[in-house]
Coordinates of C-alpha atoms in Angstrom, one line a residue:
M30 CA 98.0 113.2 97.9
T31 CA 94.7 114.6 99.4
R32 CA 95.6 117.2 102.1
P33 CA 93.4 119.8 103.8
A34 CA 94.0 123.3 102.9
P35 CA 96.9 125.1 104.5
C36 CA 96.0 127.2 107.5
T37 CA 97.5 129.3 110.2
C38 CA 96.0 129.1 113.8
T39 CA 93.8 132.2 113.6
R40 CA 90.5 130.6 112.6
A41 CA 87.8 130.0 115.1
V42 CA 85.7 127.2 113.7
F43 CA 84.0 125.0 116.5
V44 CA 83.7 121.3 116.0
A45 CA 81.9 119.6 118.8
Q46 CA 83.5 116.1 118.5
P47 CA 87.0 115.0 117.3
P48 CA 86.6 112.9 114.2
Q49 CA 87.0 109.1 114.8
L50 CA 90.7 108.2 114.6
S51 CA 92.2 105.7 112.2
R52 CA 92.3 102.1 113.6
A53 CA 96.0 101.7 112.5
W54 CA 97.1 105.0 114.0
D55 CA 95.0 105.7 117.0
I56 CA 96.2 108.6 119.0
P57 CA 95.8 108.5 122.8
M58 CA 94.1 111.6 124.0
T59 CA 94.9 111.2 127.5
K60 CA 93.8 113.6 130.0
P61 CA 96.4 115.4 132.5
E62 CA 95.8 114.7 136.1
S63 CA 94.2 118.3 136.4
Q64 CA 91.3 119.1 134.1
A65 CA 91.6 122.7 135.1
A66 CA 93.2 125.1 132.6
R67 CA 96.7 126.0 133.6
A68 CA 98.8 129.0 133.0
L69 CA 102.0 128.1 131.1
T70 CA 104.4 129.3 128.8
G71 CA 104.1 128.3 125.3
A72 CA 107.0 125.9 125.5
Q73 CA 105.5 124.2 128.6
S74 CA 102.1 124.0 126.7
L75 CA 104.0 122.2 123.9
V76 CA 105.6 119.8 126.1
A77 CA 102.4 119.2 128.1
S78 CA 100.5 118.7 124.8
L79 CA 103.1 116.1 123.9
E80 CA 102.7 114.3 127.1
A81 CA 98.9 114.3 126.8
L82 CA 99.1 112.8 123.4
G83 CA 101.0 109.8 125.0
V84 CA 104.3 110.6 123.1
E85 CA 107.1 108.5 124.4
V86 CA 110.0 109.7 122.4
V87 CA 111.2 112.7 120.3
F88 CA 114.2 112.6 118.1
G89 CA 115.8 116.1 117.9
I90 CA 118.6 118.7 118.3
P91 CA 118.1 121.9 120.3
G92 CA 119.1 125.2 118.8
G93 CA 118.4 129.1 119.5
A94 CA 114.8 129.1 118.4
I95 CA 113.6 125.9 119.8
L96 CA 115.7 126.2 122.9
P97 CA 112.7 127.5 125.2
A98 CA 110.9 124.1 124.5
Y99 CA 114.1 122.1 125.7
D100 CA 113.9 123.5 129.3
P101 CA 110.4 121.9 130.2
L102 CA 111.3 118.8 128.1
Y103 CA 114.3 118.4 130.8
D104 CA 111.6 117.5 133.3
S105 CA 109.2 115.7 131.0
S106 CA 108.1 112.2 130.9
V107 CA 108.8 112.3 127.1
R108 CA 112.2 110.8 126.2
H109 CA 114.3 113.2 124.0
I110 CA 117.1 111.4 122.0
L111 CA 120.0 113.7 121.0
V112 CA 120.6 112.9 117.2
R113 CA 123.8 114.2 115.6
H114 CA 122.0 115.6 112.4
E115 CA 118.5 116.6 111.9
Q116 CA 118.1 114.2 108.9
G117 CA 118.7 111.6 111.3
A118 CA 116.0 112.7 113.6
G119 CA 113.5 112.5 110.7
H120 CA 114.4 109.0 109.4
A121 CA 114.5 107.9 113.2
A122 CA 110.9 109.3 113.6
T123 CA 109.8 107.4 110.3
G124 CA 111.5 104.2 111.5
Y125 CA 109.8 104.5 115.0
A126 CA 106.5 105.0 113.3
Q127 CA 106.7 101.9 111.1
A128 CA 108.0 99.7 113.8
T129 CA 105.2 100.7 116.2
G130 CA 102.2 101.9 114.3
R131 CA 102.3 105.2 116.1
V132 CA 103.0 108.6 115.1
G133 CA 106.9 109.5 115.1
V134 CA 108.1 112.9 116.3
C135 CA 111.1 114.9 115.4
M136 CA 112.2 118.2 116.5
A137 CA 114.7 121.1 115.3
T138 CA 115.5 124.6 115.4
S139 CA 114.8 127.2 112.9
G140 CA 116.7 127.8 109.6
P141 CA 119.3 125.1 108.9
G142 CA 117.9 122.9 111.6
A143 CA 114.5 123.1 109.9
T144 CA 115.9 122.6 106.4
N145 CA 117.8 119.6 107.4
L146 CA 114.5 118.0 108.0
V147 CA 113.3 118.6 104.4
T148 CA 114.6 115.3 103.2
P149 CA 113.2 113.1 105.8
I150 CA 109.8 114.9 105.6
A151 CA 109.6 114.4 101.8
D152 CA 110.7 110.8 102.3
A153 CA 107.8 110.4 104.7
Y154 CA 105.4 112.2 102.4
M155 CA 106.2 109.8 99.5
D156 CA 106.1 106.6 101.6
S157 CA 102.9 107.8 103.4
V158 CA 104.5 107.5 107.0
P159 CA 103.0 109.5 109.9
I160 CA 105.4 111.9 111.5
V161 CA 105.0 115.2 113.3
A162 CA 108.1 117.4 112.8
I163 CA 108.2 120.4 115.3
T164 CA 110.4 123.3 114.5
G165 CA 111.3 126.4 116.2
Q166 CA 111.0 129.7 114.3
V167 CA 112.4 133.3 114.7
S168 CA 110.3 135.6 116.7
R169 CA 107.2 136.7 114.9
A170 CA 108.5 140.4 114.7
A171 CA 111.6 139.1 113.0
I172 CA 109.8 136.8 110.4
G173 CA 110.4 138.1 106.8
T174 CA 113.5 140.2 107.8
D175 CA 116.1 137.8 106.8
A176 CA 116.9 137.3 110.5
F177 CA 119.7 135.0 111.7
Q178 CA 118.8 131.4 111.0
E179 CA 115.3 132.3 109.5
A180 CA 113.9 130.1 106.9
D181 CA 110.4 129.8 105.7
I182 CA 110.0 126.1 106.5
H183 CA 106.2 126.4 106.6
G184 CA 106.3 127.4 102.8
I185 CA 109.2 125.3 102.0
T186 CA 107.4 122.0 103.2
M187 CA 104.0 122.9 101.9
P188 CA 104.4 120.6 98.8
I189 CA 105.7 117.7 100.9
T190 CA 103.8 117.6 103.9
K191 CA 100.1 116.3 104.3
H192 CA 99.5 119.6 106.4
N193 CA 101.5 122.2 108.2
Y194 CA 101.0 125.0 110.6
L195 CA 102.7 128.2 111.6
V196 CA 101.6 128.9 115.2
Q197 CA 100.7 132.7 115.8
D198 CA 99.2 132.3 119.3
G199 CA 100.3 130.1 122.3
K200 CA 96.8 129.3 123.2
D201 CA 96.4 127.4 120.0
I202 CA 99.3 125.0 120.8
P203 CA 97.3 122.2 122.2
R204 CA 94.8 122.3 119.5
V205 CA 97.5 122.4 116.7
L206 CA 99.3 119.5 118.2
A207 CA 96.1 117.4 118.4
E208 CA 95.2 118.1 115.0
A209 CA 98.8 117.4 113.8
F210 CA 98.7 113.9 115.2
Y211 CA 95.4 113.2 113.9
V212 CA 95.9 114.3 110.4
A213 CA 99.4 112.6 110.3
G214 CA 97.8 109.4 111.4
S215 CA 94.4 109.3 109.8
G216 CA 93.3 108.6 106.2
R217 CA 96.4 108.3 104.0
P218 CA 99.2 108.8 106.7
G219 CA 101.9 111.5 106.1
P220 CA 104.0 114.1 107.6
V221 CA 102.8 117.2 109.4
L222 CA 105.0 120.1 110.2
V223 CA 104.3 122.5 113.3
D224 CA 106.4 125.7 113.1
I225 CA 106.5 127.8 116.4
P226 CA 108.1 131.2 116.6
K227 CA 110.3 131.6 119.7
D228 CA 108.3 134.6 121.3
V229 CA 105.1 132.3 121.1
L230 CA 107.0 129.6 123.0
Q231 CA 108.4 132.2 125.6
A232 CA 105.1 133.9 126.2
Q233 CA 102.6 133.1 128.8
T234 CA 99.5 131.4 127.6
V235 CA 96.8 128.9 128.9
F236 CA 96.9 125.2 128.6
E237 CA 93.7 123.3 128.5
W238 CA 93.2 119.7 127.6
P239 CA 91.6 118.0 125.6
P240 CA 91.3 120.6 122.9
T241 CA 88.6 121.1 120.3
M242 CA 89.9 120.1 116.8
D243 CA 89.3 122.6 113.9
L244 CA 89.7 120.6 110.6
P245 CA 86.7 121.8 108.4
G246 CA 86.9 119.8 105.1
Y247 CA 89.1 117.0 106.2
R248 CA 87.0 114.0 106.2
P249 CA 89.0 110.9 105.1
T250 CA 86.7 108.3 103.5
T251 CA 87.1 104.8 105.2
Q252 CA 83.8 103.2 104.1
P253 CA 83.7 101.9 100.5
H254 CA 80.6 102.4 98.4
S255 CA 78.6 99.1 98.4
K256 CA 78.0 99.3 94.6
Q257 CA 81.6 99.6 93.8
I258 CA 82.2 96.4 96.1
R259 CA 79.5 94.7 94.0
E260 CA 80.9 95.7 90.7
A261 CA 84.4 94.5 91.9
A262 CA 83.1 91.3 92.9
K263 CA 81.3 90.7 89.4
L264 CA 84.8 91.2 87.8
I265 CA 86.5 89.0 90.1
A266 CA 83.8 86.3 89.4
T267 CA 84.6 86.4 85.7
A268 CA 88.3 86.8 85.7
R269 CA 90.5 83.9 84.3
R270 CA 93.8 85.6 85.0
P271 CA 93.4 87.9 88.1
V272 CA 96.2 89.2 90.1
L273 CA 96.2 90.8 93.5
Y274 CA 98.4 93.9 93.2
V275 CA 99.2 94.8 96.7
G276 CA 100.9 98.0 97.7
G277 CA 101.9 99.8 101.1
G278 CA 98.6 100.9 101.8
V279 CA 97.6 97.3 103.0
L280 CA 100.3 97.5 105.5
K281 CA 99.3 101.0 106.7
A282 CA 95.7 99.7 107.1
G283 CA 96.7 96.7 109.1
A284 CA 94.9 94.7 106.5
T285 CA 97.3 91.7 106.2
E286 CA 94.9 89.1 107.6
E287 CA 92.2 90.1 105.3
L288 CA 94.3 90.2 102.4
K289 CA 95.4 86.5 103.1
A290 CA 91.8 85.5 103.4
L291 CA 90.9 87.1 100.2
A292 CA 93.8 85.5 98.3
E293 CA 93.1 82.1 99.6
L294 CA 89.3 82.5 99.0
T295 CA 89.9 83.7 95.3
G296 CA 92.9 81.5 94.6
A297 CA 94.4 84.4 92.9
P298 CA 98.2 85.0 92.7
V299 CA 99.6 87.9 94.7
V300 CA 102.3 90.4 94.1
T301 CA 103.7 92.7 96.8
T302 CA 105.4 96.1 95.8
L303 CA 108.7 97.2 97.5
M304 CA 106.5 99.0 100.2
A305 CA 104.4 96.1 100.8
R306 CA 106.9 93.4 101.5
G307 CA 105.7 91.5 104.3
A308 CA 102.0 92.3 103.6
F309 CA 101.8 88.6 102.4
P310 CA 104.2 85.8 103.4
D311 CA 106.9 85.0 101.0
S312 CA 106.6 81.4 101.7
H313 CA 103.0 81.2 100.8
P314 CA 102.5 79.3 97.4
Q315 CA 100.3 82.1 96.1
H316 CA 102.9 84.6 96.4
M317 CA 104.7 85.5 93.1
G318 CA 107.1 88.1 94.7
M319 CA 107.9 91.7 94.1
P320 CA 107.0 93.2 90.7
G321 CA 108.7 96.1 88.8
M322 CA 112.1 97.1 87.7
H323 CA 113.9 94.6 89.9
G324 CA 111.0 92.2 90.7
T325 CA 110.6 88.7 89.8
V326 CA 110.0 87.4 86.4
G327 CA 107.0 85.6 87.7
A328 CA 105.5 88.7 89.2
V329 CA 106.2 90.8 86.1
F330 CA 104.6 88.2 83.8
A331 CA 101.6 87.9 86.0
L332 CA 100.9 91.6 85.8
Q333 CA 101.6 91.8 82.0
K334 CA 99.3 88.7 81.3
A335 CA 96.5 89.5 83.7
D336 CA 92.9 90.1 82.6
L337 CA 92.2 91.7 86.0
L338 CA 94.2 93.6 88.5
I339 CA 92.7 93.9 92.0
T340 CA 94.9 96.7 93.1
L341 CA 94.9 97.3 96.8
G342 CA 96.7 100.4 98.3
A343 CA 99.0 100.7 95.5
R344 CA 99.6 103.5 93.3
F345 CA 100.8 102.4 89.7
D346 CA 104.4 103.8 90.6
D347 CA 106.7 103.9 87.4
R348 CA 108.9 101.3 89.1
V349 CA 106.3 98.9 88.9
T350 CA 104.6 99.7 85.5
G351 CA 107.7 100.4 83.5
K352 CA 106.5 102.1 80.3
L353 CA 102.9 103.0 81.4
D354 CA 101.2 102.6 78.2
S355 CA 102.4 99.1 77.9
F356 CA 101.6 97.9 81.3
A357 CA 99.1 95.2 81.8
P358 CA 97.5 95.8 78.3
D359 CA 94.6 93.4 78.6
A360 CA 93.6 93.9 82.3
A361 CA 90.7 95.4 83.7
V362 CA 91.6 97.4 87.0
I363 CA 89.8 97.3 90.3
H364 CA 91.7 100.2 92.1
A365 CA 91.1 100.5 95.9
D366 CA 92.8 103.3 97.9
I367 CA 92.1 105.5 100.9
D368 CA 93.4 108.6 98.7
P369 CA 90.9 109.3 96.1
A370 CA 93.6 111.4 94.3
E371 CA 95.5 108.3 93.6
I372 CA 92.7 106.6 91.7
G373 CA 93.0 106.9 87.9
K374 CA 96.1 109.2 88.3
N375 CA 98.4 106.9 86.3
R376 CA 96.0 103.9 85.2
H377 CA 92.3 104.1 84.4
A378 CA 90.3 102.3 87.0
D379 CA 87.3 100.4 85.7
V380 CA 86.1 99.9 89.3
P381 CA 87.2 102.6 91.6
I382 CA 86.9 102.1 95.4
V383 CA 87.8 104.8 97.9
G384 CA 88.2 103.5 101.5
D385 CA 90.1 101.9 104.2
A386 CA 91.8 98.9 102.7
K387 CA 91.0 96.7 105.8
I388 CA 87.4 97.6 105.4
I389 CA 87.3 97.2 101.6
I390 CA 89.2 93.7 101.5
A391 CA 86.5 92.5 104.3
A392 CA 83.7 93.7 102.0
L393 CA 85.2 92.1 99.0
I394 CA 85.5 88.8 100.8
E395 CA 81.8 88.8 101.7
A396 CA 80.7 90.0 98.2
V397 CA 82.7 87.3 96.4
G398 CA 81.9 84.5 98.5
E399 CA 82.5 81.2 96.5
N400 CA 81.6 82.8 93.3
H401 CA 84.9 82.8 91.3
P402 CA 86.2 80.4 88.4
S403 CA 88.8 77.8 88.5
L404 CA 92.4 79.2 87.9
K405 CA 94.0 76.0 87.1
A406 CA 95.2 76.9 83.7
W407 CA 96.5 80.4 84.9
W408 CA 98.5 78.7 87.7
E409 CA 100.0 76.2 85.3
Q410 CA 101.4 79.1 83.3
L411 CA 102.7 81.1 86.3
D412 CA 104.2 77.8 88.0
D413 CA 106.0 77.2 84.8
I414 CA 107.3 80.8 84.6
R415 CA 108.5 80.9 88.2
D416 CA 110.2 77.5 87.8
R417 CA 112.1 78.5 84.7
Y418 CA 113.0 81.9 86.2
P419 CA 113.7 81.6 89.9
L420 CA 115.5 84.5 91.7
G421 CA 119.2 83.6 91.9
Y422 CA 122.7 85.0 91.3
A423 CA 126.1 83.8 90.0
E424 CA 129.2 83.5 92.2
H425 CA 131.9 86.0 91.0
E426 CA 134.8 84.6 88.8
D427 CA 137.3 86.8 90.6
G428 CA 136.4 84.9 93.9
T429 CA 135.1 87.9 95.7
L430 CA 132.3 87.7 98.2
S431 CA 128.7 87.9 96.7
P432 CA 126.6 90.4 98.4
Q433 CA 123.5 88.4 97.5
Y434 CA 125.0 85.4 99.7
V435 CA 125.6 87.8 102.4
I436 CA 122.3 89.1 102.6
S437 CA 120.5 85.7 102.2
R438 CA 122.6 84.4 105.0
I439 CA 121.5 87.5 107.3
G440 CA 117.9 86.6 106.6
A441 CA 118.3 82.9 107.2
L442 CA 120.2 83.3 110.5
V443 CA 118.4 86.2 111.9
G444 CA 115.0 85.1 110.9
P445 CA 111.7 86.6 109.7
D446 CA 110.8 88.2 113.2
A447 CA 113.5 90.7 113.0
I448 CA 113.1 94.2 111.5
Y449 CA 115.5 94.9 108.6
A450 CA 116.0 98.6 107.3
T451 CA 117.9 99.4 104.2
G452 CA 119.5 102.3 102.4
V453 CA 118.8 102.8 98.7
G454 CA 120.7 101.1 95.9
Q455 CA 121.7 97.6 95.0
H456 CA 121.7 96.4 98.6
Q457 CA 118.1 97.5 99.0
M458 CA 117.0 95.4 96.1
W459 CA 118.9 92.3 97.1
A460 CA 117.4 92.9 100.6
S461 CA 114.0 92.7 99.2
Q462 CA 114.8 89.8 96.9
F463 CA 116.9 87.4 99.4
I464 CA 115.4 87.8 102.7
S465 CA 112.0 86.1 103.3
Y466 CA 109.5 88.3 104.8
E467 CA 106.7 86.6 106.5
N468 CA 105.3 89.3 108.8
P469 CA 104.2 92.7 108.2
G470 CA 106.4 95.7 109.3
T471 CA 109.6 93.8 109.0
F472 CA 111.1 95.6 106.0
L473 CA 111.6 99.3 106.1
N474 CA 113.1 101.3 103.3
S475 CA 112.8 104.5 101.3
G476 CA 110.8 103.4 98.5
G477 CA 109.3 106.4 96.9
L478 CA 112.0 109.3 97.5
G479 CA 115.0 106.7 97.3
T480 CA 116.9 108.4 100.1
M481 CA 120.5 107.2 100.6
G482 CA 121.3 107.5 104.3
Y483 CA 118.0 106.2 105.3
A484 CA 119.0 102.7 107.0
V485 CA 120.9 103.6 110.1
P486 CA 118.6 106.4 111.5
A487 CA 115.5 104.3 110.5
A488 CA 116.9 101.3 112.2
M489 CA 117.6 103.5 115.2
G490 CA 114.1 104.5 115.5
A491 CA 112.8 101.2 114.9
K492 CA 114.9 99.9 117.8
V493 CA 113.5 102.5 120.2
G494 CA 110.1 101.6 119.2
A495 CA 110.7 97.8 119.4
P496 CA 113.5 97.3 121.8
D497 CA 112.9 93.6 122.1
R498 CA 113.2 92.8 118.7
S499 CA 116.4 92.5 116.6
V500 CA 116.8 95.3 114.2
W501 CA 119.4 95.2 111.3
A502 CA 120.3 98.0 109.0
I503 CA 121.6 96.6 105.7
D504 CA 123.5 99.5 104.2
G505 CA 125.8 100.3 101.2
D506 CA 129.1 101.9 101.7
G507 CA 127.8 105.1 100.0
C508 CA 124.7 105.1 102.1
F509 CA 126.5 104.4 105.4
Q510 CA 128.8 107.3 104.8
M511 CA 125.8 109.8 104.7
T512 CA 124.5 109.1 108.2
N513 CA 126.6 106.6 110.1
Q514 CA 127.2 109.5 112.7
E515 CA 123.8 108.3 114.3
L516 CA 125.7 105.4 115.6
A517 CA 127.3 107.6 118.3
T518 CA 123.6 108.4 119.2
C519 CA 122.9 104.6 119.3
S520 CA 125.9 104.1 121.5
L521 CA 125.1 106.8 124.0
E522 CA 121.3 105.9 124.1
N523 CA 121.8 102.1 124.5
I524 CA 120.2 101.4 121.0
P525 CA 122.0 98.2 120.0
I526 CA 121.2 98.0 116.5
K527 CA 123.3 95.7 113.9
V528 CA 124.6 97.4 110.7
A529 CA 125.6 95.1 107.8
V530 CA 127.7 97.4 105.4
I531 CA 127.6 95.8 102.0
N532 CA 130.8 97.3 101.0
N533 CA 131.5 97.1 97.3
G534 CA 133.7 100.2 97.2
N535 CA 131.5 102.1 94.7
L536 CA 128.2 103.5 94.4
G537 CA 126.9 100.3 93.3
M538 CA 123.6 100.9 91.4
V539 CA 125.2 103.8 89.6
R540 CA 128.1 101.6 88.6
Q541 CA 125.7 99.1 87.4
W542 CA 123.9 101.7 85.1
Q543 CA 127.4 102.8 83.9
T544 CA 128.3 99.2 83.0
L545 CA 125.1 98.6 81.1
F546 CA 124.4 102.1 79.6
Y547 CA 127.5 104.0 79.5
D548 CA 130.0 101.5 78.1
G549 CA 131.7 101.1 81.5
R550 CA 132.7 104.8 81.8
Y551 CA 132.8 104.9 85.7
S552 CA 132.6 108.5 86.3
N553 CA 132.8 109.4 89.9
T554 CA 131.4 106.2 91.4
G555 CA 134.5 104.7 93.2
L556 CA 134.5 105.4 96.9
G557 CA 137.8 104.2 97.9
T558 CA 136.4 102.0 100.7
H559 CA 138.4 99.0 99.5
A560 CA 142.1 98.7 100.3
T561 CA 144.8 98.9 97.4
E562 CA 148.5 98.4 97.1
D563 CA 149.0 102.1 97.6
R564 CA 146.2 103.1 99.7
P565 CA 144.3 101.9 102.9
R566 CA 140.7 101.7 103.4
I567 CA 139.2 105.2 103.6
P568 CA 137.4 105.0 105.8
D569 CA 137.9 101.9 107.7
F570 CA 134.5 100.8 108.7
V571 CA 135.7 98.8 111.6
K572 CA 137.7 101.5 113.0
L573 CA 135.0 103.9 112.2
G574 CA 132.3 101.8 114.0
E575 CA 134.8 101.4 117.0
A576 CA 135.3 105.2 117.2
L577 CA 131.4 105.6 117.3
G578 CA 131.2 103.1 120.5
C579 CA 130.3 100.1 118.2
V580 CA 131.9 96.7 118.0
G581 CA 133.5 96.7 114.5
L582 CA 133.7 93.4 112.5
R583 CA 134.9 92.6 109.1
C584 CA 134.2 89.7 106.8
E585 CA 135.8 89.0 103.4
S586 CA 135.0 85.6 102.4
A587 CA 132.1 83.3 102.2
D588 CA 133.3 80.8 104.8
E589 CA 133.4 83.7 107.3
V590 CA 129.9 84.9 106.9
D591 CA 127.8 82.8 109.1
A592 CA 130.3 83.1 112.0
V593 CA 130.4 86.9 111.9
I594 CA 126.7 87.2 111.6
K595 CA 126.3 84.9 114.8
Q596 CA 129.0 87.0 116.5
A597 CA 126.9 90.1 115.9
M598 CA 123.8 88.4 117.1
E599 CA 125.4 87.7 120.5
I600 CA 126.3 91.3 121.1
N601 CA 123.3 93.2 122.7
D602 CA 124.9 95.8 125.0
R603 CA 126.0 98.2 122.0
P604 CA 125.7 98.5 118.3
V605 CA 127.7 96.4 115.9
V606 CA 129.0 97.2 112.6
I607 CA 130.1 94.6 110.2
D608 CA 132.1 95.4 107.0
F609 CA 131.2 93.0 104.4
V610 CA 133.8 93.5 101.8
V611 CA 132.1 92.2 98.5
G612 CA 132.9 92.1 94.8
K613 CA 132.4 95.4 92.9
D614 CA 130.7 94.2 89.8
A615 CA 127.7 92.2 91.3
M616 CA 124.4 93.4 89.5
V617 CA 120.9 93.4 90.5
W618 CA 118.7 90.9 88.3
P619 CA 116.1 90.7 87.0
M620 CA 115.9 94.2 85.5
V621 CA 113.5 96.2 83.4
P622 CA 115.6 99.1 81.9
A623 CA 114.0 102.5 82.9
G624 CA 111.5 103.7 80.5
T625 CA 111.0 100.4 78.7
S626 CA 107.9 98.0 78.8
N627 CA 107.9 95.3 81.5
D628 CA 107.7 92.8 78.5
E629 CA 111.5 93.8 78.0
I630 CA 112.5 92.4 81.4
L631 CA 115.9 91.0 81.5
F632 CA 116.3 87.8 83.6
A633 CA 120.0 88.2 83.6
R634 CA 122.5 90.2 81.4
G635 CA 121.6 89.3 77.8
V636 CA 119.0 86.9 78.9
R637 CA 115.3 87.8 78.2
P638 CA 112.5 85.6 79.1
S639 CA 109.9 84.7 76.3
F640 CA 106.7 86.5 77.0
D641 CA 105.1 85.4 73.7
E642 CA 101.6 84.5 72.9
D643 CA 102.5 80.7 73.4
D644 CA 102.6 81.6 77.1
L645 CA 98.9 82.6 77.3

């Protein structure tokens, strides 16, 4: 990822005008009532800056070093939501950002408070989500002395932030906050950390707004080069087997309408990665589904047999490409991305295009016009493949509840307007496969880092940002036990999310790999969340949910599924936890085993589609 050089706040480079803000992540630079400079403490300046930036909510936990900031926050218009763990604060900020299109904010104290933010910061970095993390630091004189609760969070997070700051002077706080929000939201979005020593927060300073930003060298390229657009249009005009390979950058750029227009203009098939679910309607006849390790056979086939990949905001992730040197061997590549560092990183680009996806796609539409060939023969092959290998699952022979059935019924009954947040593992893949995503911003998950424990706090943040929408967390019993304490936050803060725990009693995806690749040696994957003859459920998720202020429900058979989902949908005054007790041996299919070619995709266990030359 491209990011500006790290800096402290001692430079004095003057920039006359703030850079133009990104469309999708506009930052309100509202002016306080009084334009005169005001004498404030650093802490008051921090809160005044957040107010001036239009921040409506901060997720955080106070502690010694950040405590001065919590005093002015007490009287502020900024809502503070007291989470139970800093990881929850970070993921909540991420969920809020993805649900609203605004920058999410989290706050923690120094040392362990700050380091507990490392995972959600890394998560936001991998998935290009704009958040600003504000941390207290020990006083400047104590930095480097191994003082109580000291950690070099500035250094620790340097590789996993788009930019970070260690504030040395209170007068810089307004500028640093303005820059942090701008950097987080513009170009390729990402996390920015602002670390402020306690004595800087306590000292007197001057607050003046709006500040002048100081970002030499940070100039995200949004406008594509016209020559590259023309070259791309030429390739599209001659391709017989093109595929629109769509990544999360299309969602970040707000380019879904343009994508649909380009797809319908060219008639090309569309595949949407895990991070792009919802960028193109699942119900659209040109949608081939999700590619990659657990993608549809049709999407994988389309990529493997394409003669042109029109790659938009995607990064050739290994979960999509499989064994890289065998990925789409006959395809020329148009690679469009706002981050020039991504282009050519994993796959050579015949036509590289740097810019904002919304602008690029609009330019491609104009350049392509009606000049593209018939794709009738290509679609005959694709339709044949997806007819022969549709997504599906088999009911369990032991009569246990199928997790795929549960998730498909949630999608059918709750509908495409809801927001779904998942943890990581089998339930994440089933949620991507068996819920129909028709709208952008409706599927939140940890795609790059694969962070277990993401679902509940991300759903909490999404519900805060979109209080009028239904928000469901679809979690596994392993993931749920990592961050379920944030349900106490939801109960006390009136954030009525629904949580569907897909409880198979195991770390399901790891168990699947143990079944397939370790001869069924289930080393340390049983979680004990199913009752046995000599042991109750540990924990009992219904009782746990009730202890956290939620309504707890349980479902163990297919004939109960619809009723319990409808019951949950009728409860809107508190969170709901549903313990869906499912079979332990359901597997996610299709599957491309790690490190193998996409040509080796398995439709089901022992069933391999034929991708031979007759298919071409």
